[in-house]
Tab-separated table of C-alpha atoms and ligand atoms in Angstrom:
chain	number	residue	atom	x	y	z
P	63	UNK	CA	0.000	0.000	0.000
P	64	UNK	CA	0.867	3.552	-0.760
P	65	UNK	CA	2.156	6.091	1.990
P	66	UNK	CA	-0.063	8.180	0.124
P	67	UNK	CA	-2.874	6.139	-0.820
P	68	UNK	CA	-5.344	9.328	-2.707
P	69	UNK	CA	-3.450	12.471	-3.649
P	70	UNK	CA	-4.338	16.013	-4.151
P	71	UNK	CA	-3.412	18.723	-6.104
P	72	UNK	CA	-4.497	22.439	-6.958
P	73	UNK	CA	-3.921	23.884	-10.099
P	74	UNK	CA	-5.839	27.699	-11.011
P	75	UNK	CA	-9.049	26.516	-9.538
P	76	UNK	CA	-9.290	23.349	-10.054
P	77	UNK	CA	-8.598	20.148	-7.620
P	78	UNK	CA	-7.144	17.283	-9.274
P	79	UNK	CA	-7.944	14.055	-6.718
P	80	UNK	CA	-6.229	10.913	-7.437
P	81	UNK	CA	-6.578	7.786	-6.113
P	82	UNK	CA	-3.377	5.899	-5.390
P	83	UNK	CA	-3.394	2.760	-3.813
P	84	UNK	CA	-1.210	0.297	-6.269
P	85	UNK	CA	-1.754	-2.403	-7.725
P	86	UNK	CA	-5.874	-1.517	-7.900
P	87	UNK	CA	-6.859	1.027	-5.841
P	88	UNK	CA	-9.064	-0.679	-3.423
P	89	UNK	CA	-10.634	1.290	-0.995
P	90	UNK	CA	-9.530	0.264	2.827
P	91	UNK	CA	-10.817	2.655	5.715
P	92	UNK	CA	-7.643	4.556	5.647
P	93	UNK	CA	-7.889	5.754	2.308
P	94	UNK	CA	-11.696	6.387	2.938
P	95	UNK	CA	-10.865	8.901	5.298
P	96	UNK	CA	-8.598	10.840	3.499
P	97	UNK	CA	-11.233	10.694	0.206
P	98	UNK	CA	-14.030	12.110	2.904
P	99	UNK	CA	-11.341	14.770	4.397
P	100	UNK	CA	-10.076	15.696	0.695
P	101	UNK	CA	-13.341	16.715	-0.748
P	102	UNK	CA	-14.417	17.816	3.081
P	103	UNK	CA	-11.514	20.454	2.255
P	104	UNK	CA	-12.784	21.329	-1.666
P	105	UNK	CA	-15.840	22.407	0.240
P	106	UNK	CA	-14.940	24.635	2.197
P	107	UNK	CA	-11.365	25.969	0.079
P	108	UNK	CA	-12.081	29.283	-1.462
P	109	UNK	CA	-9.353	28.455	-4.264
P	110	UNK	CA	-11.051	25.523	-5.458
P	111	UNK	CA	-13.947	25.782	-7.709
P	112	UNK	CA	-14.224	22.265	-9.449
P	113	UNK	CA	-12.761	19.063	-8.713
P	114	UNK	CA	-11.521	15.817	-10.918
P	115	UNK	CA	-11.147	12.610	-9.685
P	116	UNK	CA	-9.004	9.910	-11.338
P	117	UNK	CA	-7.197	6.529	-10.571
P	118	UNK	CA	-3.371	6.218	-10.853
P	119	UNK	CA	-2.521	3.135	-13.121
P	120	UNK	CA	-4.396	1.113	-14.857
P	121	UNK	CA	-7.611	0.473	-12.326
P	122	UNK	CA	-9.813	3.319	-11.565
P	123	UNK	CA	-10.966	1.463	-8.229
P	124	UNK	CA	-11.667	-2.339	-7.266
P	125	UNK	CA	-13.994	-1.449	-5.303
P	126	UNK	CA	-13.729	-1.988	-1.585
P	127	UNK	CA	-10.267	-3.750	-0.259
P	128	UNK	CA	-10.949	-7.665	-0.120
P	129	UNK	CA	-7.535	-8.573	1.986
P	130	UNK	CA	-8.676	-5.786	4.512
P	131	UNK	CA	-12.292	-6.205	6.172
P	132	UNK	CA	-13.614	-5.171	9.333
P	133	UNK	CA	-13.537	-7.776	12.099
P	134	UNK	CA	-17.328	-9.027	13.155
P	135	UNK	CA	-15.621	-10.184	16.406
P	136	UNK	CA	-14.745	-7.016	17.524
P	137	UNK	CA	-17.701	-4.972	18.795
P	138	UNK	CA	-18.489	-1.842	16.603
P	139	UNK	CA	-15.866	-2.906	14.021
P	140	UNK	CA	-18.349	-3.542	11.049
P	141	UNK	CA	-20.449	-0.737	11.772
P	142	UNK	CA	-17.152	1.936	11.659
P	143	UNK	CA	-16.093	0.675	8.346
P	144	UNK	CA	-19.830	0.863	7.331
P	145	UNK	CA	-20.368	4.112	8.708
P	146	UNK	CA	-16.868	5.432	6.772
P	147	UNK	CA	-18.081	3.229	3.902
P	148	UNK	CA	-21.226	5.531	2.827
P	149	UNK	CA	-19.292	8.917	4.182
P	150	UNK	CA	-17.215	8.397	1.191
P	151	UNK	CA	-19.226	8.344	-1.274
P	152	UNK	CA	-21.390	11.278	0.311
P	153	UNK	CA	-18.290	13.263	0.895
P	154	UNK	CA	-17.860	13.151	-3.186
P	155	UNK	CA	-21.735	13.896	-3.318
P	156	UNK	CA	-22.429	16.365	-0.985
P	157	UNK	CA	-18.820	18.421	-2.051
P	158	UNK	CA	-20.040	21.944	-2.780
P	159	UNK	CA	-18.449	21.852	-5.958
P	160	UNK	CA	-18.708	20.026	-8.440
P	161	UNK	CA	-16.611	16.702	-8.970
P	162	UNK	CA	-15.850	15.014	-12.653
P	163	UNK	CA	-14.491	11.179	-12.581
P	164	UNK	CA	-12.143	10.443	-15.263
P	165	UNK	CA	-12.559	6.728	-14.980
P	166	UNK	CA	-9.006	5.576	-16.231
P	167	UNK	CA	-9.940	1.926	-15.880
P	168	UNK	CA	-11.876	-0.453	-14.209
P	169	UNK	CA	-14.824	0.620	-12.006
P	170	UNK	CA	-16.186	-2.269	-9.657
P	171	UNK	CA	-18.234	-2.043	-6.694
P	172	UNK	CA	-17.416	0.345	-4.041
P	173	UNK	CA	-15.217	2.208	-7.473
P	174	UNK	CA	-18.282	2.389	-9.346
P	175	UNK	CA	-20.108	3.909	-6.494
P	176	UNK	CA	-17.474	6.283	-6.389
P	177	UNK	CA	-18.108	7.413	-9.875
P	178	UNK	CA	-21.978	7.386	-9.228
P	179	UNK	CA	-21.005	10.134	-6.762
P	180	UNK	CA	-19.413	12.228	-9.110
P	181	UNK	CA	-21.224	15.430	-10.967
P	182	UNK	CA	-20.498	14.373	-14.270
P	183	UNK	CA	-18.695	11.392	-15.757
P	184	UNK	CA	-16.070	10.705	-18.043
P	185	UNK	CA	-14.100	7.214	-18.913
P	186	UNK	CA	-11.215	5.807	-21.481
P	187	UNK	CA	-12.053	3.316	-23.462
P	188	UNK	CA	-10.603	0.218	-22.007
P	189	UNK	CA	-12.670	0.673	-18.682
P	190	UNK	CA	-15.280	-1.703	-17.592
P	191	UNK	CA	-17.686	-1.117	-14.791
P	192	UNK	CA	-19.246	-4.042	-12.479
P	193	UNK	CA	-20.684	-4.776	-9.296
P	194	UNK	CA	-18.822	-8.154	-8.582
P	195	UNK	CA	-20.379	-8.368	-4.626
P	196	UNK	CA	-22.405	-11.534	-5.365
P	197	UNK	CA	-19.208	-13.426	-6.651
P	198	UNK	CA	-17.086	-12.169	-3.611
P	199	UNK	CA	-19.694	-12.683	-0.696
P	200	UNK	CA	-20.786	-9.522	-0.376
P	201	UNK	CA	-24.199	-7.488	-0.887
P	202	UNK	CA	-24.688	-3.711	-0.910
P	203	UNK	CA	-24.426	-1.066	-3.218
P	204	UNK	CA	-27.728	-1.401	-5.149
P	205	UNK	CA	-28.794	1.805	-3.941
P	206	UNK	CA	-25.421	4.302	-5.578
P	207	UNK	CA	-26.253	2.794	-8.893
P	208	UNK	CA	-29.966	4.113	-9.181
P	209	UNK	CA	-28.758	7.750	-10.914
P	210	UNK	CA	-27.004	5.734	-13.233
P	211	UNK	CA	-28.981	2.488	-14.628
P	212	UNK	CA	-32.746	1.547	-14.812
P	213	UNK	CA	-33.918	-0.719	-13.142
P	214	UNK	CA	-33.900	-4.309	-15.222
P	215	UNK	CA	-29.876	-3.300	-15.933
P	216	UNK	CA	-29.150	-2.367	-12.297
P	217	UNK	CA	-30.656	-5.793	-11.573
P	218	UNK	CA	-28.465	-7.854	-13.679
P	219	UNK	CA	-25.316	-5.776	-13.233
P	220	UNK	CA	-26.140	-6.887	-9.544
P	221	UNK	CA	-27.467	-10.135	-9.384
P	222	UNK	CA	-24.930	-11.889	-12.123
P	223	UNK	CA	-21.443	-9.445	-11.172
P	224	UNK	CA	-21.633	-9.195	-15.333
P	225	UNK	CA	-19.251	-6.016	-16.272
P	226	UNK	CA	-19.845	-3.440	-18.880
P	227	UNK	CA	-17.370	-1.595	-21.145
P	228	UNK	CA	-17.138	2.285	-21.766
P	229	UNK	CA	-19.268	1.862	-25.017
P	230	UNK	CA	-21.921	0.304	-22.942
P	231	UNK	CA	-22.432	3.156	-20.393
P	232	UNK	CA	-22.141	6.013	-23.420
P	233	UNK	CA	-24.721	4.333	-25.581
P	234	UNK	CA	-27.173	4.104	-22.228
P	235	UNK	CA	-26.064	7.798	-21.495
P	236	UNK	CA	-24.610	6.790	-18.290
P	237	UNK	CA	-21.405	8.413	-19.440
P	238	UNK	CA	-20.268	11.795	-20.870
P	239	UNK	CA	-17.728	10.643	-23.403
P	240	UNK	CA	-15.640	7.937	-24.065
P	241	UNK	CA	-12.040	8.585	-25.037
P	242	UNK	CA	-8.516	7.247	-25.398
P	243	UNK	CA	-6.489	6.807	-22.109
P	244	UNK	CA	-4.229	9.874	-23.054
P	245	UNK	CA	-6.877	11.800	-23.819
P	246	UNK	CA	-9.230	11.186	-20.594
P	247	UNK	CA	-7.918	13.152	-18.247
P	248	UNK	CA	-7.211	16.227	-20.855
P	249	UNK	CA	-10.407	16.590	-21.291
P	250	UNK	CA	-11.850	16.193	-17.349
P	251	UNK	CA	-9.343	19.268	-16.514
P	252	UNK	CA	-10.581	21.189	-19.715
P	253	UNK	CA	-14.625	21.436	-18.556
P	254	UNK	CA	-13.058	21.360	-15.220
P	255	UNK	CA	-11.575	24.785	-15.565
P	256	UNK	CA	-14.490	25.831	-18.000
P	257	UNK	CA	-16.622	25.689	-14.890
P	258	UNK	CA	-14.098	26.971	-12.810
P	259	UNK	CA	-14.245	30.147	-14.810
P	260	UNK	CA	-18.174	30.381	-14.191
P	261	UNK	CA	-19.388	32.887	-11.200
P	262	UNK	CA	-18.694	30.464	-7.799
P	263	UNK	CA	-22.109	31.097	-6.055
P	264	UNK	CA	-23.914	30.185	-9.280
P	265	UNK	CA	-21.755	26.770	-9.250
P	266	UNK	CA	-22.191	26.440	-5.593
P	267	UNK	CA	-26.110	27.159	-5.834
P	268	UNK	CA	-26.539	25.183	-9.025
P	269	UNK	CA	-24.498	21.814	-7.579
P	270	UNK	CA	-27.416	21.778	-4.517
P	271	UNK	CA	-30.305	22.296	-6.646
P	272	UNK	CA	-29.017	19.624	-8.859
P	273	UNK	CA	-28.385	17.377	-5.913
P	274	UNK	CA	-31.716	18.007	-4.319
P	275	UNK	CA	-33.664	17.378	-7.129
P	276	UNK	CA	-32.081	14.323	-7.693
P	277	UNK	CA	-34.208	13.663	-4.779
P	278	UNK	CA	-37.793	15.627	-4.604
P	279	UNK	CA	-40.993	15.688	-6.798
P	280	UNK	CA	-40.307	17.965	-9.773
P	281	UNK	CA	-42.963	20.212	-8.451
P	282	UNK	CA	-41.390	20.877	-4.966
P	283	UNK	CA	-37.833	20.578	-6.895
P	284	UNK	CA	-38.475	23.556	-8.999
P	285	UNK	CA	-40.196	25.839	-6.640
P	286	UNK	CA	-36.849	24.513	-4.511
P	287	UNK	CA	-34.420	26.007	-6.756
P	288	UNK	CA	-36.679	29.602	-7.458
P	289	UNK	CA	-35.240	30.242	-4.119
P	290	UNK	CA	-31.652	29.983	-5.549
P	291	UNK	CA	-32.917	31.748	-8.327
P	292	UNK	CA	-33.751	34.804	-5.930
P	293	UNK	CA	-30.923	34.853	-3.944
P	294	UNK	CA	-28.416	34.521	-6.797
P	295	UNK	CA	-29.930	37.555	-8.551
P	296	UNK	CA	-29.440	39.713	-5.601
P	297	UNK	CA	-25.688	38.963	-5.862
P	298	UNK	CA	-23.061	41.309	-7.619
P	299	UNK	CA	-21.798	38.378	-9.498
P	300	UNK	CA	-25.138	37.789	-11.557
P	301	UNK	CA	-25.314	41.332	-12.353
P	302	UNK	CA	-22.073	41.247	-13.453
P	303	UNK	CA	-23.003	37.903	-15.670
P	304	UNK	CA	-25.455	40.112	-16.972
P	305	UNK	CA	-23.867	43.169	-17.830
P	306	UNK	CA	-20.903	41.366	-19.677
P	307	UNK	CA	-23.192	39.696	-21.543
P	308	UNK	CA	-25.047	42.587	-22.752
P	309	UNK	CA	-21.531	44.568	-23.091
P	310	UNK	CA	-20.281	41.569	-25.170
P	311	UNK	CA	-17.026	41.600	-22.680
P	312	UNK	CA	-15.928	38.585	-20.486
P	313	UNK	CA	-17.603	38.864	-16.445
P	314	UNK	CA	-15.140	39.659	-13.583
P	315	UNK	CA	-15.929	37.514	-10.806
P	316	UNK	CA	-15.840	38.682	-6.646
P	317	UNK	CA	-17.550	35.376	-5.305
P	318	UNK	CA	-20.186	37.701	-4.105
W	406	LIG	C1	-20.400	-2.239	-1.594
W	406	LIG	C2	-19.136	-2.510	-2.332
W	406	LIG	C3	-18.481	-3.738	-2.284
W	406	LIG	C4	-17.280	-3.999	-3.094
W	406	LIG	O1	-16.648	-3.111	-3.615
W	406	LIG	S1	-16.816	-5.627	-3.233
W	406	LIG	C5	-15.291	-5.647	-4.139
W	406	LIG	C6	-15.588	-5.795	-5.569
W	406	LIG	N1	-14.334	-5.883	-6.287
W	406	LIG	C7	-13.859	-7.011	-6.831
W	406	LIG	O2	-14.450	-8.070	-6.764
W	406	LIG	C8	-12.525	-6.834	-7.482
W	406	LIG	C9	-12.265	-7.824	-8.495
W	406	LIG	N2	-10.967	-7.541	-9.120
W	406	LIG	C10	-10.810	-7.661	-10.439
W	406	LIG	O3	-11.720	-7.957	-11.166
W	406	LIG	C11	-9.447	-7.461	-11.004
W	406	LIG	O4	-8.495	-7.603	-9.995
W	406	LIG	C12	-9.243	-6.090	-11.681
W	406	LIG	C13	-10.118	-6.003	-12.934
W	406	LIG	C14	-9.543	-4.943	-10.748
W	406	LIG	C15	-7.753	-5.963	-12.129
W	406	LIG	O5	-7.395	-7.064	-12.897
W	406	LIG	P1	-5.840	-7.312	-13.216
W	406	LIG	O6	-5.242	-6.068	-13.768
W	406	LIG	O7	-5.784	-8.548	-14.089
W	406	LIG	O8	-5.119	-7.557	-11.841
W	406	LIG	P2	-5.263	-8.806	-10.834
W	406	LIG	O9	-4.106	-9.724	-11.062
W	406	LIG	O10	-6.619	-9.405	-10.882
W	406	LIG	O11	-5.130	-8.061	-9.431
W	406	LIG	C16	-3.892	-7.492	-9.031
W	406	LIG	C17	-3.777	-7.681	-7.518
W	406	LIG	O12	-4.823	-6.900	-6.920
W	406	LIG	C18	-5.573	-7.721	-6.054
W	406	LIG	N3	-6.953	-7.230	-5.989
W	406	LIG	C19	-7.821	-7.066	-7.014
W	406	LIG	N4	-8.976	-6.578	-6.577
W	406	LIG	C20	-8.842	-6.422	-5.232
W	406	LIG	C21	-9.698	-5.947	-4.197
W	406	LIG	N5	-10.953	-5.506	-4.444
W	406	LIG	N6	-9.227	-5.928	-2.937
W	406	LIG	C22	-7.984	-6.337	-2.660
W	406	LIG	N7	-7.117	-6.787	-3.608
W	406	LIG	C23	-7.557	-6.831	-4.863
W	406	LIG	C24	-5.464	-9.130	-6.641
W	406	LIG	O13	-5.761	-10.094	-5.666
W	406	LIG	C25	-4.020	-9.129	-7.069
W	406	LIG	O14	-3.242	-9.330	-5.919
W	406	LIG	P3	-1.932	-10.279	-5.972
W	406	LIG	O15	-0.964	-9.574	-6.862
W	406	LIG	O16	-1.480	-10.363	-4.550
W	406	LIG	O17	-2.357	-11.592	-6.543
């Protein structure tokens, strides 16, 4: 395992996460933690506008770590690494800004969910995506598919462990784009920093309506985000969105 098992980088606005936990990346509770604290940081970091995540190597994530699991004869054991378990995909889900995957290779269980968490999804073209639980004695995980798949494919990704390929997920608009690996994680930074540029409360506002009506009624989702509506036009930012536009210059930004 890797002294540094998920680093983190900053580069003019835009957080560049990488998971790096040789030879697959699988997730044990001690890189969980530092996934939850890294994007737990993006939150709240003024600097940081829009974040990527990626895998080093050839494995995006195998999913949770099989030669490290919690010990059911040890009282509260299990329910830690379950609580930590769920934190880390909310971390990714909850960040205020948004988060892109650039899914470098294979996605599988506990990686997949961590793509599920992400904003918006990108993947090279050798990467495969599965929920193996059933064929390692384990069940979970169901539920951070349900943005992704409908229902009859959710089902047999997670009752048979079958995998998918790149193609797959682009032709059932799961993904974004599909791409060579050298040109994956070109083109996560590029719409990283695109949104970067945009005015942050807008971002900020526009990443919790999205997330919220992932959730509610479309009624009470829309009446939901005409309060974000409101509150962003009273900012200086929008009414400098506004003037640029109508001055045909490019906005200056005060996060305010
Ligand atoms: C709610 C969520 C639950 C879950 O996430 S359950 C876990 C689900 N994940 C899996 O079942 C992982 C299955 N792994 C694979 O299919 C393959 O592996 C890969 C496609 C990821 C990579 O294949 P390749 O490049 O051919 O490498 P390799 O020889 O299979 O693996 C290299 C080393 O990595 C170890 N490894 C693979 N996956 C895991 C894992 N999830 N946890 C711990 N170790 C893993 C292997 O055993 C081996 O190790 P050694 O070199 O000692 O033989």
């Amino acid at each position: 395992m890797s002294d540094t098992p998920v680093t983190f980088e900053v580069n003019e606005g835009v957080a560049l996460v990488t998971l790096n936990n040789a030879p697959v990346n699988a997730l044990n509770r001690n890189m969980r933690r530092r996934i939850v604290a890294i994007f737990d940081e993006i939150s709240e970091r003024e600097d940081i506008r829009c974040a990527v995540l990626t895998g080093n190597g050839t494995v995006f994530c195998a999913g949770a770590d099989l030669k490290d699991r919690p010990n059911a004869d040890i009282a509260g054991d299990f329910l830690e690494h379950n609580r930590i378990t769920r934190e880390t995909g909310n971390a990714i889900k909850e960040c205020a800004k948004p988060v892109i995957a650039a899914v470098n290779g294979a996605a599988l269980g506990a990686g997949l969910g961590l793509m599920a968490a992400c904003d918006i999804m990108y993947a090279s073209d050798n990467a495969t995506f599965g929920m193996p639980e059933i064929n390692v004695g384990l069940a979970g995980g169901a539920s951070m598919l349900r943005t992704l798949f409908g229902r009859s494919t959710l089902r047999r990704m997670f009752y048979t462990g079958q995998r998918l390929t790149a193609h797959d997920l682009l032709r059932r608009n799961v993904l974004e784009d599909v791409l060579p690996p050298d040109q994956l994680l070109p083109a996560a930074l590029a719409l990283a920093h695109e949104i970067a540029a945009k005015a942050p409360l807008a971002v900020l506002y526009a990443k919790r309506a999205a997330n919220m009506v992932d959730l509610m009624p479309q009624r009470d989702a829309y009446r939901f985000e005409q309060d974000f509506t409101m509150a962003l036009a009273k900012t200086e930012d929008a009414r400098e969105a506004r003037m640029a536009f109508l001055e045909k210059r490019q906005p200056q930004f005060k996060g305010r």
